[in-house]
Amino acid sequence: MSIFGRSFGESASDVRKSYASRIGDFLSHVERPSGSIFRRRANTLDDLFTWGWGVLGEKQKLEHQLALQAEAYQKAQEEIDRLKEARDVAESGFQHVSAELQQVSIDFQNALVENTRMAEHHTHEINELILEHSKSMHDTKTRLKTDHGREVERFNKEIDRLVGQLLVNQNDSQAWPDDKLKLKFRELQRLIESVTSPRNKQFLVPHNQQLGARLDPANFLSRVGRGKSHFLLKSTIWAIFQEQFFSAPFGFGALGPGKAQRELMDVYFTWRKIFDGPTGIASPGGESFAIFHQDKLANNWRSATFQCIIVALTSTDGRNPAPDTPLAKLSAKNVNQTISRIMGVLSEVSKLSNSMVGREIEDEIHQMANLSLEIALQFGVHSAQLRLSAPSRGEQIMIGEEFHDCEDGDSSKGSAYVVDLVIVPGLQKVGDGRSDMTSKRTIVPCEIYPE
């Protein structure tokens, strides 16, 4: 019987020697070639263990190196996979871009062909339009030349007619055309502006003074401040002119309120009886001027009568009044009353600052009064109805052709304002006194101070 290839009959020493020999042979076989084959071993078992530990250490080093190599290989493989994926993406992108580029090239070629076709088409259309335009321009020039010739002929005939009418009527009618009415009315505005201008310090209301209810009945300055006193002064002067020269319509207020108006209407009714008989017209009572809103014959009488009045009030040189006639005296009295009233207002205002009305201002007041008389007489001369327009305080108006803001003009055109104070009345023309009795035209707009 044997254990591990050894019989039980062998001694322990023999067994040890045998294993030592076998271990020695094994170690000689596995050791590095640099080891001496003649080297004696003191303890083969220890050498075996030493070799074993050495092998184990080498094995661990190899395993560690193998792990590092495996990790490096894994990373290299991942990088290869990433690069392959990037290459695939790049190839796909390149193919897509290549396809797009090819499509763009095709589209460009198609667009180039289409543009060439359209250019040829447009060139053809332009050539046709040029030919059509040339023909149209030629036809238009021919037509305009013909129309121009006709218009020139018509205007020449109209000029000849008007010149002939002017030669016939130049001494018969004292009526101003609308442009002259506007010019004269603006001149009156300019004179009033000059007198009431804030540069005339004597007419500024001091901070410690009040105008009182007579000059400022609506308490205007308490609402807007004394810095706006020139507007109130201007409005007051215009109100005086309206009372002295325009208190009745159709020019009947030109010689003053009251007696002169009644006497002129008495003359009209006396004259009218010649045509209608004593019962053919209304009595002078009631609205005496209503007849002039609708009766052509009445307006013809009015126009002729006021032309005679103008002649009677003017000397042969056309400048100086003739003071020796009752009519001239009546007119002069009204003018002087107007001047006196305006001087009274200005004197009262100037006294607030211990000043007085200068000679230059007084001369301008005389000019204003005489110009107001001239304008008022035109209200009678014109067969149409001329009138001053002035809305009431608190009335709503719309800025535009008929009404202006006294400070901003018509810059707020279309805006609705409530009137606080009428600064300058407007000048309007209604109808023509013949076939038209209703149509209204603004010659000069009314200027208001809004609330």
Coordinates of C-alpha atoms in Angstrom, one line a residue:
M1 CA 0.0 0.0 0.0
S2 CA 1.3 3.5 -0.8
I3 CA 0.3 7.2 -0.3
F4 CA 1.1 9.8 -2.9
G5 CA 3.0 7.2 -4.8
R6 CA 5.1 6.1 -1.9
S7 CA 4.9 2.7 -0.1
F8 CA 4.4 2.3 3.6
G9 CA 7.7 0.4 3.8
E10 CA 9.8 3.5 3.1
S11 CA 11.1 5.5 6.0
A12 CA 10.3 9.2 6.6
S13 CA 13.8 10.2 5.7
D14 CA 13.5 8.4 2.4
V15 CA 10.3 10.0 1.7
R16 CA 11.6 13.5 2.6
K17 CA 14.6 12.9 0.4
S18 CA 12.5 11.7 -2.4
Y19 CA 10.2 14.8 -2.2
A20 CA 13.2 17.0 -1.8
S21 CA 14.7 15.5 -4.9
R22 CA 11.5 15.9 -6.9
I23 CA 11.0 19.5 -5.6
G24 CA 14.6 20.3 -6.5
D25 CA 14.0 18.9 -10.0
F26 CA 10.9 20.9 -10.4
L27 CA 12.6 24.1 -9.2
S28 CA 15.5 23.4 -11.5
H29 CA 13.1 23.1 -14.3
V30 CA 11.0 26.2 -13.6
E31 CA 13.8 28.6 -12.4
R32 CA 15.2 31.1 -14.8
P33 CA 18.1 29.9 -16.9
S34 CA 20.4 32.3 -15.1
G35 CA 20.2 30.0 -12.0
S36 CA 23.1 27.5 -11.6
I37 CA 22.1 23.9 -12.1
F38 CA 24.9 22.9 -9.6
R39 CA 23.6 25.1 -6.8
R40 CA 22.8 23.1 -3.7
R41 CA 19.6 23.8 -2.0
A42 CA 19.6 24.0 1.8
N43 CA 15.8 23.6 2.1
T44 CA 13.9 22.7 -1.0
L45 CA 10.5 23.2 0.7
D46 CA 11.3 26.8 1.6
D47 CA 12.6 27.3 -1.9
L48 CA 9.4 25.9 -3.2
F49 CA 7.4 28.3 -1.1
T50 CA 9.7 31.2 -2.0
W51 CA 9.2 30.4 -5.7
G52 CA 5.5 30.0 -5.2
W53 CA 5.2 33.5 -3.6
G54 CA 7.4 34.9 -6.4
V55 CA 5.1 33.3 -8.9
L56 CA 2.1 34.7 -7.1
G57 CA 3.6 38.2 -7.1
E58 CA 4.4 37.9 -10.8
K59 CA 0.9 36.6 -11.4
Q60 CA -0.6 39.6 -9.6
K61 CA 1.6 42.0 -11.6
L62 CA 0.5 40.3 -14.8
E63 CA -3.1 40.4 -13.7
H64 CA -2.7 44.1 -12.9
Q65 CA -1.0 44.8 -16.2
L66 CA -3.7 42.8 -18.0
A67 CA -6.4 44.7 -16.2
L68 CA -4.8 48.0 -17.3
Q69 CA -4.4 46.7 -20.8
A70 CA -8.0 45.5 -20.8
E71 CA -9.2 49.0 -19.6
A72 CA -7.0 50.7 -22.2
Y73 CA -8.4 48.4 -24.8
Q74 CA -12.0 49.1 -23.7
K75 CA -11.3 52.9 -23.9
A76 CA -9.7 52.4 -27.2
Q77 CA -12.7 50.4 -28.4
E78 CA -15.1 53.0 -27.1
E79 CA -13.1 55.8 -28.9
I80 CA -13.2 53.6 -32.0
D81 CA -16.9 53.2 -31.7
R82 CA -17.4 57.0 -31.1
L83 CA -15.2 57.8 -34.1
K84 CA -17.2 55.3 -36.1
E85 CA -20.4 56.9 -35.0
A86 CA -19.1 60.4 -35.7
R87 CA -17.9 59.0 -39.1
D88 CA -21.4 57.6 -39.7
V89 CA -23.0 61.0 -38.7
A90 CA -20.6 62.9 -40.9
E91 CA -21.3 60.6 -43.8
S92 CA -25.0 61.0 -43.2
G93 CA -24.7 64.8 -43.0
F94 CA -22.5 64.8 -46.0
Q95 CA -25.0 62.8 -47.9
H96 CA -27.8 65.1 -46.7
V97 CA -25.8 68.3 -47.6
S98 CA -24.8 66.7 -50.9
A99 CA -28.5 66.0 -51.6
E100 CA -29.5 69.5 -50.6
L101 CA -26.7 71.0 -52.7
Q102 CA -27.9 69.0 -55.6
Q103 CA -31.5 70.2 -55.0
V104 CA -30.3 73.8 -54.7
S105 CA -28.4 73.4 -57.9
I106 CA -31.5 72.0 -59.6
D107 CA -33.7 74.8 -58.1
F108 CA -31.1 77.4 -59.1
Q109 CA -31.1 76.1 -62.7
N110 CA -34.9 76.1 -62.7
A111 CA -35.0 79.6 -61.2
L112 CA -32.5 80.8 -63.7
V113 CA -34.6 79.4 -66.5
E114 CA -37.8 81.0 -65.0
N115 CA -36.1 84.3 -64.5
T116 CA -34.9 84.3 -68.0
R117 CA -38.4 83.5 -69.2
M118 CA -39.9 86.2 -66.9
A119 CA -37.3 88.8 -68.0
E120 CA -38.1 88.1 -71.6
H121 CA -41.8 88.3 -70.7
H122 CA -41.4 91.6 -68.8
T123 CA -39.2 93.0 -71.5
H124 CA -42.0 92.3 -73.9
E125 CA -44.6 93.8 -71.6
I126 CA -42.4 96.9 -71.0
N127 CA -42.0 97.4 -74.7
E128 CA -45.8 97.1 -75.1
L129 CA -46.4 99.5 -72.2
I130 CA -43.9 102.0 -73.7
L131 CA -45.7 101.9 -77.0
E132 CA -49.1 102.2 -75.2
H133 CA -47.8 105.0 -73.0
S134 CA -46.4 106.8 -76.0
K135 CA -49.7 106.6 -77.8
S136 CA -51.6 107.6 -74.7
M137 CA -49.3 110.5 -74.0
H138 CA -49.7 111.6 -77.6
D139 CA -53.4 111.4 -77.3
T140 CA -53.4 113.2 -74.0
K141 CA -51.2 116.0 -75.3
T142 CA -53.4 116.4 -78.3
R143 CA -56.5 116.4 -76.1
L144 CA -55.0 118.8 -73.5
K145 CA -53.8 121.1 -76.3
T146 CA -57.3 121.1 -77.7
D147 CA -58.9 121.6 -74.2
H148 CA -56.4 124.3 -73.5
G149 CA -57.3 126.1 -76.6
R150 CA -60.9 125.9 -75.7
E151 CA -60.3 127.0 -72.2
V152 CA -58.2 130.0 -73.4
E153 CA -60.9 130.9 -75.8
R154 CA -63.6 130.6 -73.0
F155 CA -61.5 132.6 -70.5
N156 CA -60.8 135.3 -73.1
K157 CA -64.5 135.6 -73.8
E158 CA -65.2 135.6 -70.0
I159 CA -62.5 138.3 -69.5
D160 CA -64.0 140.4 -72.3
R161 CA -67.5 140.0 -70.7
L162 CA -66.2 140.9 -67.2
V163 CA -64.2 143.9 -68.6
G164 CA -67.3 145.1 -70.4
Q165 CA -69.4 144.6 -67.2
L166 CA -66.7 146.3 -65.1
L167 CA -66.7 149.3 -67.6
V168 CA -70.4 149.5 -67.3
N169 CA -70.7 149.0 -63.5
Q170 CA -67.5 150.5 -62.1
N171 CA -69.3 153.7 -61.1
D172 CA -72.6 152.1 -60.2
S173 CA -71.6 149.6 -57.5
Q174 CA -69.8 150.3 -54.3
A175 CA -69.9 146.6 -53.2
W176 CA -66.5 145.1 -52.2
P177 CA -65.6 141.7 -53.4
D178 CA -65.1 139.0 -50.8
D179 CA -61.3 139.3 -50.9
K180 CA -61.5 143.1 -50.1
L181 CA -64.0 142.4 -47.3
K182 CA -61.6 140.0 -45.8
L183 CA -58.7 142.4 -46.2
K184 CA -60.5 145.3 -44.6
F185 CA -61.8 143.1 -41.7
R186 CA -58.3 141.8 -41.1
E187 CA -57.0 145.4 -41.1
L188 CA -59.6 146.2 -38.4
Q189 CA -58.4 143.2 -36.5
R190 CA -54.8 144.3 -36.9
L191 CA -55.6 147.8 -35.5
I192 CA -57.4 146.3 -32.5
E193 CA -54.5 143.9 -32.0
S194 CA -52.1 146.8 -32.1
V195 CA -54.0 148.8 -29.4
T196 CA -54.6 145.8 -27.1
S197 CA -51.2 144.2 -27.5
P198 CA -49.4 143.3 -24.2
R199 CA -46.5 145.4 -25.3
N200 CA -48.7 148.4 -24.4
K201 CA -47.9 148.2 -20.7
Q202 CA -50.4 150.9 -19.8
F203 CA -53.3 148.5 -20.6
L204 CA -52.1 145.6 -18.4
V205 CA -54.1 145.0 -15.3
P206 CA -51.8 145.2 -12.2
H207 CA -51.9 142.2 -9.8
N208 CA -53.4 144.2 -7.0
Q209 CA -56.2 145.7 -9.1
Q210 CA -59.6 144.6 -10.3
L211 CA -61.5 145.6 -13.5
G212 CA -64.9 145.5 -11.9
A213 CA -68.2 144.2 -13.2
R214 CA -68.6 146.9 -15.8
L215 CA -65.5 145.9 -17.8
D216 CA -65.5 142.2 -16.8
P217 CA -69.1 141.2 -16.2
A218 CA -68.5 137.5 -16.6
N219 CA -65.4 137.6 -14.3
F220 CA -63.2 136.3 -17.1
L221 CA -59.9 137.4 -15.5
S222 CA -60.6 135.6 -12.2
R223 CA -60.8 132.3 -14.2
V224 CA -57.9 132.8 -16.6
G225 CA -55.6 135.2 -14.8
R226 CA -54.6 138.8 -15.4
G227 CA -52.0 137.7 -18.0
K228 CA -54.9 137.2 -20.4
S229 CA -56.3 140.8 -19.9
H230 CA -55.5 141.7 -23.5
F231 CA -58.1 139.2 -24.7
L232 CA -60.7 140.7 -22.5
L233 CA -59.8 144.2 -23.8
K234 CA -60.0 143.1 -27.4
S235 CA -63.3 141.4 -26.8
T236 CA -64.7 144.6 -25.2
I237 CA -63.6 146.8 -28.1
W238 CA -65.2 144.4 -30.6
A239 CA -68.4 144.4 -28.5
I240 CA -68.5 148.2 -28.7
F241 CA -68.2 148.1 -32.5
Q242 CA -71.0 145.5 -32.7
E243 CA -73.3 147.8 -30.7
Q244 CA -72.4 151.0 -32.6
F245 CA -72.3 149.7 -36.2
F246 CA -73.7 146.2 -36.4
S247 CA -76.7 146.2 -34.0
A248 CA -79.1 145.6 -36.9
P249 CA -78.7 143.3 -39.8
F250 CA -78.3 144.2 -43.5
G251 CA -76.3 147.3 -42.7
F252 CA -79.1 149.1 -40.9
G253 CA -76.8 149.5 -37.8
A254 CA -74.1 151.3 -39.7
L255 CA -75.3 154.8 -38.7
G256 CA -75.8 153.8 -35.1
P257 CA -78.5 152.1 -33.0
G258 CA -82.1 153.4 -32.6
K259 CA -83.3 156.4 -34.6
A260 CA -81.2 156.0 -37.8
Q261 CA -82.4 152.4 -38.2
R262 CA -86.1 153.4 -37.9
E263 CA -85.7 156.3 -40.3
L264 CA -84.1 154.1 -43.0
M265 CA -86.9 151.5 -42.6
D266 CA -89.5 154.2 -42.9
V267 CA -87.9 155.3 -46.2
Y268 CA -88.1 151.6 -47.4
F269 CA -91.8 151.2 -46.5
T270 CA -92.6 154.5 -48.1
W271 CA -90.8 153.5 -51.3
R272 CA -92.4 150.0 -51.3
K273 CA -95.9 151.5 -51.3
I274 CA -95.2 152.8 -54.8
F275 CA -95.1 149.1 -56.0
D276 CA -97.5 147.3 -53.6
G277 CA -99.9 150.0 -52.6
P278 CA -100.7 151.0 -49.0
T279 CA -102.0 147.5 -48.0
G280 CA -99.5 145.4 -50.0
I281 CA -96.7 145.3 -47.4
A282 CA -96.4 144.7 -43.7
S283 CA -96.4 147.6 -41.2
P284 CA -93.1 148.7 -39.8
G285 CA -93.8 147.1 -36.5
G286 CA -92.4 143.7 -35.5
E287 CA -89.4 142.2 -37.3
S288 CA -88.8 145.0 -39.8
F289 CA -85.8 143.3 -41.4
A290 CA -87.4 139.9 -42.1
I291 CA -88.3 141.1 -45.7
F292 CA -84.6 141.2 -46.6
H293 CA -84.2 137.4 -45.9
Q294 CA -86.4 136.5 -48.8
D295 CA -87.3 139.4 -51.1
K296 CA -85.1 140.2 -54.1
L297 CA -86.7 143.6 -54.7
A298 CA -86.2 144.6 -51.1
N299 CA -82.5 143.7 -51.3
N300 CA -82.1 145.6 -54.6
W301 CA -83.6 148.7 -52.8
R302 CA -81.3 148.2 -49.9
S303 CA -78.2 147.8 -52.0
A304 CA -79.0 150.9 -54.1
T305 CA -79.9 153.0 -50.9
F306 CA -76.6 152.2 -49.1
Q307 CA -74.6 152.9 -52.2
C308 CA -76.2 156.3 -52.2
I309 CA -75.4 156.7 -48.5
I310 CA -71.7 155.9 -49.2
V311 CA -71.7 158.6 -51.9
A312 CA -73.4 161.0 -49.6
L313 CA -70.8 160.4 -46.8
T314 CA -67.8 160.7 -49.1
S315 CA -66.5 163.9 -50.7
T316 CA -65.5 164.1 -54.3
D317 CA -61.9 163.2 -53.5
G318 CA -63.1 159.9 -51.9
R319 CA -61.2 160.5 -48.6
N320 CA -62.8 163.2 -46.4
P321 CA -66.4 163.1 -45.2
A322 CA -68.9 165.9 -46.1
P323 CA -69.9 167.2 -42.6
D324 CA -72.6 169.6 -43.8
T325 CA -75.4 167.1 -44.5
P326 CA -77.7 165.6 -41.9
L327 CA -76.7 162.1 -42.9
A328 CA -73.0 162.9 -42.5
K329 CA -73.7 164.5 -39.1
L330 CA -75.6 161.4 -38.0
S331 CA -72.8 159.2 -39.1
A332 CA -70.1 161.4 -37.5
K333 CA -72.1 161.4 -34.2
N334 CA -72.1 157.6 -34.2
V335 CA -68.3 157.4 -35.0
N336 CA -67.5 160.0 -32.2
Q337 CA -69.6 158.0 -29.7
T338 CA -67.7 154.9 -30.6
I339 CA -64.4 156.6 -30.2
S340 CA -65.5 158.1 -26.9
R341 CA -66.6 154.7 -25.5
I342 CA -63.4 153.0 -26.5
M343 CA -61.3 155.9 -25.1
G344 CA -63.3 155.6 -21.9
V345 CA -62.5 151.9 -21.5
L346 CA -58.8 152.3 -22.3
S347 CA -58.6 155.3 -19.9
E348 CA -60.2 153.4 -17.1
V349 CA -57.8 150.5 -17.6
S350 CA -54.7 152.7 -17.9
K351 CA -55.6 154.5 -14.7
L352 CA -55.1 151.3 -12.8
S353 CA -51.4 151.5 -13.5
N354 CA -51.3 155.4 -13.2
S355 CA -50.9 155.7 -17.0
M356 CA -52.8 157.4 -19.8
V357 CA -53.8 156.8 -23.4
G358 CA -51.2 158.1 -25.8
R359 CA -51.8 160.1 -29.0
E360 CA -50.7 157.3 -31.2
I361 CA -53.3 155.0 -29.6
E362 CA -55.9 157.6 -30.0
D363 CA -55.1 157.9 -33.8
E364 CA -55.5 154.2 -34.2
I365 CA -58.9 154.3 -32.4
H366 CA -60.1 156.9 -35.0
Q367 CA -58.9 154.6 -37.8
M368 CA -60.7 151.7 -36.3
A369 CA -64.0 153.6 -35.9
N370 CA -63.9 154.9 -39.5
L371 CA -63.0 151.4 -40.9
S372 CA -65.8 149.8 -38.9
L373 CA -68.2 152.3 -40.5
E374 CA -66.9 151.4 -44.0
I375 CA -67.4 147.7 -43.3
A376 CA -70.8 148.2 -41.8
L377 CA -72.0 150.2 -44.9
Q378 CA -70.9 147.2 -47.0
F379 CA -73.4 145.1 -45.0
G380 CA -76.0 147.3 -46.6
V381 CA -74.5 147.6 -50.1
H382 CA -74.2 143.8 -50.6
S383 CA -77.4 142.2 -51.9
A384 CA -76.3 139.1 -50.0
Q385 CA -76.5 139.1 -46.2
L386 CA -73.3 139.9 -44.5
R387 CA -73.2 139.3 -40.7
L388 CA -71.0 139.0 -37.7
S389 CA -71.1 135.6 -36.1
A390 CA -70.6 135.4 -32.3
P391 CA -71.7 132.3 -30.2
S392 CA -72.9 132.8 -26.7
R393 CA -70.9 132.0 -23.6
G394 CA -71.3 128.3 -22.7
E395 CA -72.2 127.4 -26.3
Q396 CA -70.4 124.4 -27.8
I397 CA -68.6 125.0 -31.1
M398 CA -66.2 123.0 -33.3
I399 CA -62.8 124.3 -34.3
G400 CA -62.6 124.5 -38.1
E401 CA -63.5 126.9 -40.9
E402 CA -66.0 128.9 -38.9
F403 CA -64.4 129.0 -35.5
H404 CA -60.7 129.3 -34.3
D405 CA -59.0 129.2 -30.9
C406 CA -57.7 132.7 -30.2
E407 CA -54.4 131.3 -29.3
D408 CA -54.0 128.1 -31.3
G409 CA -56.0 129.0 -34.5
D410 CA -57.3 125.8 -36.1
S411 CA -54.5 123.5 -35.0
S412 CA -57.2 121.5 -33.1
K413 CA -59.5 121.3 -36.1
G414 CA -62.4 119.0 -35.5
S415 CA -62.3 119.4 -31.7
A416 CA -65.4 120.5 -29.8
Y417 CA -64.9 123.4 -27.3
V418 CA -67.2 125.3 -25.0
V419 CA -67.1 129.1 -25.4
D420 CA -65.8 131.1 -22.5
L421 CA -65.4 134.4 -24.3
V422 CA -65.8 135.6 -27.9
I423 CA -62.6 137.5 -28.7
V424 CA -63.2 138.4 -32.4
P425 CA -66.6 137.9 -34.1
G426 CA -66.5 136.0 -37.4
L427 CA -67.6 137.5 -40.8
Q428 CA -70.0 135.5 -42.8
K429 CA -71.9 135.8 -46.1
V430 CA -75.3 134.2 -46.5
G431 CA -76.8 133.7 -50.0
D432 CA -76.6 136.2 -52.7
G433 CA -79.8 138.2 -52.1
R434 CA -81.3 137.0 -55.3
S435 CA -81.8 133.3 -56.1
D436 CA -79.9 132.0 -53.1
M437 CA -81.0 133.1 -49.6
T438 CA -79.6 130.3 -47.4
S439 CA -76.1 129.1 -48.3
K440 CA -73.5 130.2 -45.8
R441 CA -69.8 131.1 -46.4
T442 CA -67.2 132.1 -43.8
I443 CA -65.1 135.0 -44.9
V444 CA -63.2 135.4 -41.6
P445 CA -63.5 132.9 -38.8
C446 CA -64.7 133.8 -35.3
E447 CA -62.0 133.6 -32.6
I448 CA -63.0 132.3 -29.1
Y449 CA -61.3 131.7 -25.8
P450 CA -62.4 128.2 -24.7
E451 CA -63.3 127.1 -21.2

